[in-house]
Amino acid sequence: MAMTLYPWQEELASQLLAMRDELPNGLLIYGPKGIGTIDLVIRYARSLFCETPDINGEPCGQCKGCKMANACTHPDLRYVMTEAESIPRHIPFDPPSNAQKDRKIYREILIHQPRELTDFLNQTAHEAGGTRIVVVYPADAIRADAAATFLKNLEEPPAKTTFLLVAEDIDRVLPTIRSRCRLLRAKGPSYEEAIAWLKSQGIGDADDALARASGRPCQIIDEKRIETDPEIDSKIKEQLLMLSSLPKQVRDDLLRVLSMGRDLPLDRIAVKDGRTALPVAAVLPVIYRWGYDLLAVQQGLKPHYFPQYGESMVKILKGVKTEHLYAWFDTLKSLQRTVNHPLNAQLVIEQTLLRYRRMMMGKAFD
Ligand SMILES: [Zn+2]
């Protein structure tokens, strides 16, 4: 059995293990977020510095290489990671020199990061003849101005340097970056596997938890970990958790509004939570799942995510044209791709709800 963190990672772990002695220059591992891929890749990157790994590539955890890699002090292991992804994993993140004090945490890879990487790559490896590893995550959230510098790093790498890139959406990774990497797909668990795993982790209402996390089981555990991490400041915690999920009350409120169908009040379309606009990345999955359920109900099936709203769905779908429902759902699907672009997030949600209202009135939109 190869080195895995989760039961559904067998295949990926064996693929990584097979490359251990002949690492490509660039490896891009892609697949849904929240299934633990980045954590396996970090573990793999660290294991490459172990002096005495076992036959499955499992690091010993005791040698100097392991200790330094685990403490993030190994001079030949670098992370190019967003602040939002670094904090929960205790990976050091240096903000840019012009960073403001009360700013929001960064959710993109910024220009100073590949610049610092260039310096790192220009030095010779710490271990004579040793490998240097650069973990890049999320490779689909590299800001446009940082991408060119990053690409240069990738194009002219020093000998024995390997980039391990992890991305959720391969279509959002620049083609020029993609084409320099060998690709590996990370598969998520089946529904049953996810449920079984969550139950083994002591998650009581696994069905509901999984639906809330859009079917991404590791997100549920990651959130728990963030909530209980004494080293993360409470304000930062709030931001980290808001990125991935909605507070229950806000979610229920949103569902109530959606269940009003054509009577959805226009003043509720401006989705606000107190002074803060809701994060589109957290709102859209809820609307998306609502749409998924509406399609099921339209076909005479039971709603999957929100069974308690089954009756309301039947009611509000009366008079709704199936083609309008499909058209609206299609726009939702394409919107999912924009969720990491905070610009106009508010607008995106408002437009989605306006279209929803029109669709519910039996009208086409646009
Ligand atoms: Zn070791």
Coordinates of C-alpha atoms and ligand atoms in Angstrom, one line a residue:
M1 CA 0.0 0.0 0.0
A2 CA 1.4 3.3 -1.1
M3 CA 1.7 6.4 1.1
T4 CA -1.9 7.8 1.3
L5 CA -3.7 10.1 3.6
Y6 CA -7.2 9.1 2.5
P7 CA -8.5 5.8 1.2
W8 CA -9.3 7.2 -2.3
Q9 CA -5.7 8.3 -2.9
E10 CA -4.3 4.9 -3.6
E11 CA -3.9 5.4 -7.4
L12 CA -2.4 8.9 -7.1
A13 CA 0.0 7.8 -4.4
S14 CA 1.3 4.9 -6.4
Q15 CA 1.7 7.2 -9.4
L16 CA 3.7 9.6 -7.3
L17 CA 5.7 6.8 -5.8
A18 CA 6.6 5.4 -9.2
M19 CA 8.1 8.8 -10.1
R20 CA 10.2 9.1 -7.0
D21 CA 13.5 8.3 -8.6
E22 CA 12.9 10.0 -11.8
L23 CA 11.0 13.2 -11.1
P24 CA 9.9 15.3 -14.0
N25 CA 10.6 19.0 -14.1
G26 CA 7.0 19.9 -13.7
L27 CA 4.1 17.8 -12.4
L28 CA 0.6 19.2 -12.3
I29 CA -1.9 17.3 -10.2
Y30 CA -5.4 18.4 -10.7
G31 CA -8.8 17.5 -9.3
P32 CA -11.6 18.8 -7.1
K33 CA -10.7 20.9 -4.0
G34 CA -11.4 19.5 -0.6
I35 CA -10.4 15.9 -1.3
G36 CA -7.0 16.1 0.3
T37 CA -4.8 16.3 -2.8
I38 CA -2.6 19.1 -1.7
D39 CA -2.0 17.4 1.7
L40 CA -0.9 14.3 0.0
V41 CA 1.4 16.3 -2.3
I42 CA 3.0 18.1 0.7
R43 CA 3.5 14.8 2.4
Y44 CA 5.1 13.5 -0.8
A45 CA 7.3 16.5 -1.2
R46 CA 8.6 16.2 2.4
S47 CA 9.1 12.4 2.0
L48 CA 11.5 13.1 -0.9
F49 CA 14.0 14.5 1.7
C50 CA 13.8 11.5 3.9
E51 CA 17.1 9.6 4.2
T52 CA 15.5 6.3 5.0
P53 CA 12.0 6.0 3.4
D54 CA 10.4 2.6 3.4
I55 CA 9.6 0.7 0.3
N56 CA 6.3 2.6 -0.1
G57 CA 7.9 5.9 0.1
E58 CA 6.7 6.4 3.6
P59 CA 9.1 8.8 5.4
C60 CA 10.7 7.7 8.6
G61 CA 9.9 11.0 10.4
Q62 CA 13.1 10.7 12.5
C63 CA 16.0 11.6 10.2
K64 CA 17.4 15.1 9.7
G65 CA 15.7 15.5 6.3
C66 CA 12.3 14.6 7.7
K67 CA 12.7 16.8 10.7
M68 CA 13.7 19.8 8.6
A69 CA 11.0 19.2 6.0
N70 CA 8.3 18.8 8.6
A71 CA 9.4 22.0 10.4
C72 CA 9.4 23.9 7.1
T73 CA 13.1 24.7 7.5
H74 CA 14.5 22.5 4.8
P75 CA 16.5 24.8 2.5
D76 CA 15.7 22.8 -0.6
L77 CA 11.9 22.7 -0.2
R78 CA 9.9 25.7 -1.1
Y79 CA 6.2 26.6 -1.1
V80 CA 4.6 29.0 -3.4
M81 CA 1.2 29.1 -1.8
T82 CA -1.5 31.6 -1.2
E83 CA -1.8 33.0 2.3
A84 CA -5.3 31.4 2.7
E85 CA -3.9 28.0 2.1
S86 CA -0.6 28.5 4.0
I87 CA -2.1 29.5 7.3
P88 CA -4.1 26.3 8.1
R89 CA -1.1 24.2 7.1
H90 CA 1.3 26.2 9.2
I91 CA 3.5 26.9 6.2
P92 CA 5.3 30.2 6.5
F93 CA 3.9 33.0 4.3
D94 CA 5.7 36.3 3.8
P95 CA 3.3 39.1 2.8
P96 CA 4.5 41.6 0.3
S97 CA 6.5 44.5 1.7
N98 CA 3.6 47.0 0.9
A99 CA 1.0 44.8 2.6
Q100 CA -1.5 46.8 4.7
K101 CA -2.1 46.0 8.2
D102 CA -5.9 45.4 8.2
R103 CA -6.0 43.8 4.8
K104 CA -8.0 40.7 4.0
I105 CA -5.9 37.5 3.7
Y106 CA -4.6 36.8 0.2
R107 CA -6.3 34.2 -1.9
E108 CA -4.0 34.5 -4.9
I109 CA -0.4 33.9 -5.5
L110 CA 1.2 37.3 -5.7
I111 CA 4.0 38.7 -7.8
H112 CA 6.6 38.8 -4.9
Q113 CA 6.3 35.1 -4.5
P114 CA 7.7 33.9 -7.9
R115 CA 10.3 36.7 -7.5
E116 CA 11.5 35.3 -4.3
L117 CA 11.4 31.9 -5.9
T118 CA 13.8 33.1 -8.6
D119 CA 16.3 34.0 -5.9
F120 CA 15.9 30.5 -4.4
L121 CA 16.4 28.8 -7.7
N122 CA 19.6 30.9 -8.4
Q123 CA 21.2 29.5 -5.3
T124 CA 22.8 26.0 -5.5
A125 CA 21.1 23.2 -3.7
H126 CA 21.9 22.9 -0.1
E127 CA 22.6 19.2 -0.3
A128 CA 25.3 18.5 -2.9
G129 CA 23.6 16.9 -5.9
G130 CA 20.4 17.1 -4.1
T131 CA 16.9 17.7 -5.4
R132 CA 15.0 20.9 -5.0
I133 CA 11.3 20.8 -4.7
V134 CA 8.8 23.6 -5.2
V135 CA 5.2 23.1 -4.2
V136 CA 2.8 25.4 -5.9
Y137 CA -0.8 25.8 -4.7
P138 CA -3.3 26.6 -6.0
A139 CA -1.8 26.7 -9.5
D140 CA -5.1 28.0 -10.8
A141 CA -4.9 31.1 -8.5
I142 CA -1.7 32.7 -9.7
R143 CA -2.4 36.3 -10.3
A144 CA -1.9 37.4 -13.9
D145 CA 1.0 39.7 -13.1
A146 CA 2.8 36.9 -11.2
A147 CA 2.2 34.3 -13.8
A148 CA 4.8 35.6 -16.3
T149 CA 7.6 35.5 -13.6
F150 CA 6.5 32.2 -12.4
L151 CA 6.5 30.8 -16.0
K152 CA 10.1 32.0 -16.4
N153 CA 11.1 29.9 -13.3
L154 CA 9.4 26.9 -14.8
E155 CA 10.9 27.4 -18.2
E156 CA 14.5 27.6 -17.2
P157 CA 14.8 25.5 -14.1
P158 CA 18.2 24.7 -12.6
A159 CA 19.1 21.0 -12.7
K160 CA 17.3 18.6 -10.4
T161 CA 14.5 21.0 -9.6
T162 CA 10.9 19.7 -9.5
F163 CA 7.8 21.8 -9.4
L164 CA 4.8 20.1 -7.9
L165 CA 1.7 22.1 -8.9
V166 CA -1.7 21.4 -7.6
A167 CA -4.9 22.9 -9.1
E168 CA -8.6 22.4 -8.8
D169 CA -9.6 23.5 -12.3
I170 CA -7.1 22.6 -15.0
D171 CA -8.7 25.0 -17.5
R172 CA -7.8 27.9 -15.3
V173 CA -4.1 27.0 -15.3
L174 CA -2.3 29.0 -18.0
P175 CA -1.8 26.8 -21.0
T176 CA 1.9 27.8 -21.1
I177 CA 2.3 26.5 -17.5
R178 CA 0.2 23.4 -18.2
S179 CA 2.2 22.4 -21.3
R180 CA 5.4 22.3 -19.3
C181 CA 4.1 19.8 -16.8
R182 CA 3.3 16.2 -16.8
L183 CA -0.4 15.8 -15.8
L184 CA -1.9 13.6 -13.1
R185 CA -5.5 13.6 -12.2
A186 CA -6.6 13.2 -8.6
K187 CA -9.9 11.4 -8.2
G188 CA -12.2 12.1 -5.4
P189 CA -14.1 9.6 -3.3
S190 CA -17.4 8.1 -4.4
Y191 CA -20.4 9.3 -2.3
E192 CA -20.3 6.1 -0.3
E193 CA -16.6 6.3 0.3
A194 CA -16.9 9.9 1.5
I195 CA -19.7 9.1 3.9
A196 CA -17.9 6.0 5.2
W197 CA -14.8 8.1 5.8
L198 CA -16.6 10.9 7.5
K199 CA -18.3 8.5 9.8
S200 CA -14.9 7.0 10.7
Q201 CA -13.8 10.5 11.6
G202 CA -16.7 10.8 14.0
I203 CA -18.8 13.1 11.9
G204 CA -22.4 12.5 13.2
D205 CA -24.6 13.7 10.4
A206 CA -22.3 12.8 7.5
D207 CA -25.0 13.2 4.8
D208 CA -25.8 16.7 5.7
A209 CA -22.2 17.7 6.3
L210 CA -21.2 16.4 2.9
A211 CA -24.0 18.2 1.2
R212 CA -23.0 21.4 2.9
A213 CA -19.4 21.0 1.8
S214 CA -20.4 20.3 -1.8
G215 CA -19.3 16.7 -1.6
R216 CA -15.8 17.6 -0.4
P217 CA -15.1 15.5 2.6
C218 CA -11.7 16.9 3.6
Q219 CA -13.2 20.4 3.8
I220 CA -15.3 19.4 6.7
I221 CA -12.3 18.1 8.7
D222 CA -10.1 21.0 7.6
E223 CA -12.7 23.5 8.9
K224 CA -12.9 21.7 12.2
R225 CA -9.1 21.8 12.4
I226 CA -9.1 25.6 11.7
E227 CA -11.8 26.2 14.3
T228 CA -9.8 24.5 17.0
D229 CA -6.3 25.6 16.0
P230 CA -5.1 27.7 19.0
E231 CA -2.3 29.3 16.8
I232 CA -4.7 31.0 14.4
D233 CA -6.0 34.4 15.4
S234 CA -9.8 34.5 15.7
K235 CA -10.3 37.2 13.1
I236 CA -8.2 35.2 10.6
K237 CA -10.2 32.1 11.5
E238 CA -13.4 33.9 10.6
Q239 CA -12.0 34.8 7.2
L240 CA -10.7 31.3 6.5
L241 CA -14.0 29.7 7.4
M242 CA -16.0 32.2 5.5
L243 CA -14.2 31.2 2.3
S244 CA -15.4 27.7 2.4
S245 CA -18.7 27.7 4.1
L246 CA -21.6 29.8 5.2
P247 CA -22.7 30.2 8.7
K248 CA -25.8 28.0 9.2
Q249 CA -28.1 30.9 9.9
V250 CA -27.1 32.7 6.7
R251 CA -27.4 29.5 4.7
D252 CA -30.9 28.8 6.0
D253 CA -31.9 32.4 5.3
L254 CA -30.7 32.1 1.7
L255 CA -32.6 28.8 1.3
R256 CA -35.8 30.5 2.6
V257 CA -35.4 33.3 0.1
L258 CA -34.8 30.8 -2.7
S259 CA -37.9 28.8 -1.7
M260 CA -40.0 31.9 -2.3
G261 CA -39.6 31.4 -6.0
R262 CA -41.3 34.2 -8.0
D263 CA -42.1 36.0 -4.8
L264 CA -38.5 36.4 -3.9
P265 CA -38.3 39.9 -2.6
L266 CA -36.1 42.2 -4.6
D267 CA -34.6 43.9 -1.6
R268 CA -33.4 40.5 -0.5
I269 CA -31.4 40.1 -3.7
A270 CA -28.7 42.2 -2.3
V271 CA -27.2 39.5 -0.2
K272 CA -25.6 41.0 2.8
D273 CA -24.5 39.7 6.1
G274 CA -24.5 42.7 8.3
R275 CA -21.9 45.0 6.8
T276 CA -20.0 42.3 5.0
A277 CA -21.1 41.1 1.6
L278 CA -21.3 37.3 1.5
P279 CA -18.4 35.5 -0.1
V280 CA -19.5 34.4 -3.5
A281 CA -17.4 31.3 -3.2
A282 CA -19.6 30.2 -0.4
V283 CA -23.0 31.4 -1.6
L284 CA -22.8 29.9 -5.1
P285 CA -22.4 26.3 -4.1
V286 CA -25.6 26.7 -2.0
I287 CA -27.5 28.2 -5.0
Y288 CA -26.0 25.6 -7.2
R289 CA -27.2 22.7 -5.1
W290 CA -30.6 24.3 -4.9
G291 CA -30.7 24.4 -8.7
Y292 CA -29.6 20.7 -8.8
D293 CA -32.5 19.8 -6.5
L294 CA -35.0 21.8 -8.6
L295 CA -34.0 19.9 -11.7
A296 CA -34.5 16.6 -9.8
V297 CA -37.9 17.7 -8.5
Q298 CA -38.9 18.9 -12.0
Q299 CA -38.2 15.4 -13.2
G300 CA -40.4 13.9 -10.4
L301 CA -37.5 12.9 -8.2
K302 CA -36.7 13.8 -4.6
P303 CA -34.3 16.6 -3.8
H304 CA -30.9 15.3 -2.9
Y305 CA -29.5 18.2 -0.8
F306 CA -32.4 19.9 0.7
P307 CA -35.1 17.3 1.2
Q308 CA -36.9 19.5 3.7
Y309 CA -37.7 21.9 0.9
G310 CA -39.2 19.2 -1.4
E311 CA -42.8 20.5 -1.1
S312 CA -41.9 24.1 -1.6
M313 CA -39.9 23.2 -4.7
V314 CA -42.9 21.4 -6.2
K315 CA -45.0 24.5 -5.5
I316 CA -42.7 27.1 -6.9
L317 CA -41.9 25.0 -10.0
K318 CA -45.5 25.2 -11.2
G319 CA -45.5 27.2 -14.4
V320 CA -41.8 27.2 -14.7
K321 CA -40.6 26.1 -18.2
T322 CA -38.1 23.3 -18.1
E323 CA -35.9 24.9 -20.7
H324 CA -35.7 28.1 -18.6
L325 CA -34.7 26.0 -15.6
Y326 CA -32.0 24.3 -17.6
A327 CA -30.7 27.6 -19.0
W328 CA -30.5 29.1 -15.5
F329 CA -28.7 26.1 -14.2
D330 CA -26.2 26.3 -17.1
T331 CA -25.3 29.9 -16.2
L332 CA -24.8 28.7 -12.6
K333 CA -22.4 26.1 -13.8
S334 CA -20.3 28.6 -15.7
L335 CA -20.4 31.0 -12.7
Q336 CA -18.7 28.4 -10.5
R337 CA -15.6 29.2 -12.5
T338 CA -15.6 32.8 -11.4
V339 CA -15.9 32.2 -7.7
N340 CA -12.3 32.8 -7.0
H341 CA -12.4 36.2 -8.5
P342 CA -13.7 38.5 -5.8
L343 CA -14.3 41.4 -8.2
N344 CA -18.0 41.9 -8.8
A345 CA -18.8 39.0 -6.6
Q346 CA -21.8 40.8 -5.2
L347 CA -23.0 41.6 -8.7
V348 CA -22.7 37.9 -9.7
I349 CA -24.9 36.8 -6.9
E350 CA -27.5 39.5 -7.5
Q351 CA -27.6 38.8 -11.2
T352 CA -28.0 35.1 -10.5
L353 CA -30.9 35.7 -8.1
L354 CA -32.6 38.2 -10.5
R355 CA -32.4 35.5 -13.3
Y356 CA -33.8 33.0 -10.9
R357 CA -36.7 35.2 -10.1
R358 CA -37.5 35.8 -13.8
M359 CA -37.2 32.1 -14.5
M360 CA -39.6 31.4 -11.7
M361 CA -42.1 33.9 -13.2
G362 CA -42.0 31.7 -16.4
K363 CA -39.9 34.3 -18.3
A364 CA -36.7 33.8 -20.1
F365 CA -33.8 36.1 -19.1
D366 CA -31.4 38.1 -21.2
Ligands
ZN1 ZN 13.3 10.4 7.3

